[in-house]
mmCIF file of C-alpha atoms in Angstrom:
data_model
loop_
_atom_site.group_PDB
_atom_site.id
_atom_site.type_symbol
_atom_site.label_atom_id
_atom_site.label_comp_id
_atom_site.label_asym_id
_atom_site.label_seq_id
_atom_site.Cartn_x
_atom_site.Cartn_y
_atom_site.Cartn_z
ATOM 1 C CA MET A 1 110.091 124.025 83.676
ATOM 2 C CA PRO A 2 113.824 123.601 83.776
ATOM 3 C CA ARG A 3 115.209 121.870 80.667
ATOM 4 C CA LEU A 4 117.766 119.009 80.600
ATOM 5 C CA ALA A 5 120.497 119.526 78.138
ATOM 6 C CA PRO A 6 122.156 116.462 76.142
ATOM 7 C CA ASP A 7 125.223 116.820 78.261
ATOM 8 C CA GLY A 8 123.095 115.947 81.307
ATOM 9 C CA SER A 9 123.012 119.847 82.773
ATOM 10 C CA ILE A 10 120.062 121.539 83.971
ATOM 11 C CA THR A 11 119.278 125.117 82.642
ATOM 12 C CA GLY A 12 116.480 127.398 84.029
ATOM 13 C CA PRO A 13 113.380 127.763 81.927
ATOM 14 C CA PRO A 14 113.383 130.062 78.803
ATOM 15 C CA GLN A 15 111.983 133.434 79.634
ATOM 16 C CA ALA A 16 108.464 134.033 78.458
ATOM 17 C CA ASP A 17 106.913 137.309 77.206
ATOM 18 C CA LEU A 18 103.599 136.813 78.819
ATOM 19 C CA ALA A 19 102.142 140.247 78.206
ATOM 20 C CA GLY A 20 103.358 140.260 74.610
ATOM 21 C CA LEU A 21 101.753 136.874 73.931
ATOM 22 C CA VAL A 22 98.359 138.112 75.621
ATOM 23 C CA ASP A 23 98.382 141.426 73.557
ATOM 24 C CA ALA A 24 99.239 139.231 70.369
ATOM 25 C CA VAL A 25 96.360 136.938 70.981
ATOM 26 C CA GLY A 26 94.012 139.551 71.957
ATOM 27 C CA PHE A 27 94.738 141.306 68.632
ATOM 28 C CA CYS A 28 94.358 138.341 66.677
ATOM 29 C CA MET A 29 90.947 137.363 68.084
ATOM 30 C CA GLN A 30 89.552 140.834 67.800
ATOM 31 C CA SER A 31 91.597 143.256 65.719
ATOM 32 C CA GLU A 32 88.617 145.689 65.055
ATOM 33 C CA SER A 33 87.789 145.965 68.749
ATOM 34 C CA TYR A 34 91.410 146.408 69.898
ATOM 35 C CA PRO A 35 93.437 148.237 67.206
ATOM 36 C CA GLY A 36 95.806 149.683 69.665
ATOM 37 C CA LEU A 37 97.194 146.132 70.240
ATOM 38 C CA ARG A 38 98.490 146.061 66.605
ATOM 39 C CA GLU A 39 101.788 147.303 67.243
ATOM 40 C CA PRO A 40 102.681 145.229 70.352
ATOM 41 C CA ALA A 41 101.256 142.108 68.397
ATOM 42 C CA ALA A 42 103.739 142.940 65.494
ATOM 43 C CA ARG A 43 106.671 143.309 67.765
ATOM 44 C CA TYR A 44 105.747 139.764 69.527
ATOM 45 C CA ILE A 45 105.259 138.203 66.057
ATOM 46 C CA GLU A 46 108.589 139.800 64.745
ATOM 47 C CA THR A 47 110.398 138.679 67.782
ATOM 48 C CA HIS A 48 109.107 135.214 68.408
ATOM 49 C CA GLY A 49 108.035 134.318 65.014
ATOM 50 C CA ALA A 50 104.686 132.986 64.141
ATOM 51 C CA GLU A 51 104.568 130.086 66.705
ATOM 52 C CA ALA A 52 101.945 127.544 65.086
ATOM 53 C CA ARG A 53 101.021 126.532 68.642
ATOM 54 C CA TYR A 54 99.287 129.950 69.123
ATOM 55 C CA PHE A 55 98.859 131.469 65.901
ATOM 56 C CA LYS A 56 97.320 130.132 62.191
ATOM 57 C CA ASN A 57 99.308 131.788 59.384
ATOM 58 C CA ARG A 58 96.039 132.361 57.724
ATOM 59 C CA ARG A 59 94.859 134.503 60.722
ATOM 60 C CA LEU A 60 98.013 136.307 60.960
ATOM 61 C CA ALA A 61 97.755 137.268 57.411
ATOM 62 C CA SER A 62 93.974 138.345 57.636
ATOM 63 C CA VAL A 63 94.674 141.053 60.241
ATOM 64 C CA GLY A 64 97.965 142.019 58.245
ATOM 65 C CA LEU A 65 100.744 140.776 60.612
ATOM 66 C CA ILE A 66 102.435 138.560 57.938
ATOM 67 C CA PRO A 67 102.212 139.043 54.401
ATOM 68 C CA ALA A 68 99.335 136.869 52.542
ATOM 69 C CA PRO A 69 100.365 133.553 51.034
ATOM 70 C CA GLU A 70 100.730 133.328 47.164
ATOM 71 C CA PRO A 71 97.418 132.240 45.637
ATOM 72 C CA THR A 72 97.685 128.635 44.646
ATOM 73 C CA LYS A 73 97.283 127.656 41.080
ATOM 74 C CA ALA A 74 93.760 126.945 39.601
ATOM 75 C CA LYS A 75 93.018 123.304 39.376
ATOM 76 C CA GLY A 76 93.507 122.240 35.748
ATOM 77 C CA LEU A 77 90.612 121.056 33.404
ATOM 78 C CA THR A 78 91.435 117.531 33.509
ATOM 79 C CA THR A 79 91.248 117.666 37.486
ATOM 80 C CA ARG A 80 87.982 119.130 37.391
ATOM 81 C CA LEU A 81 86.557 116.839 35.073
ATOM 82 C CA ARG A 82 87.869 113.852 36.594
ATOM 83 C CA ARG A 83 86.411 115.170 39.886
ATOM 84 C CA ALA A 84 83.118 115.693 38.164
ATOM 85 C CA LEU A 85 82.957 112.275 36.579
ATOM 86 C CA THR A 86 83.751 110.406 39.914
ATOM 87 C CA ARG A 87 80.818 111.912 41.805
#
């Protein structure tokens, strides 16, 4: 759809890389079945970023398109004890 700028002018819709998006989604959904889509998917993610609308960071990390996040610190003993006592 056309976009309305703050000054009131109308600009054309942004160009969409639909083929790249389909390749990236296809690879993320079935990476083992379509290993040939890895490079197009990596290019799409690199160019457009990991758009939250289409991709979860956890899935992108699991198929190796982004680095895995740092593991969170383990809960402390007092937190675990408090949880156990409140159950």
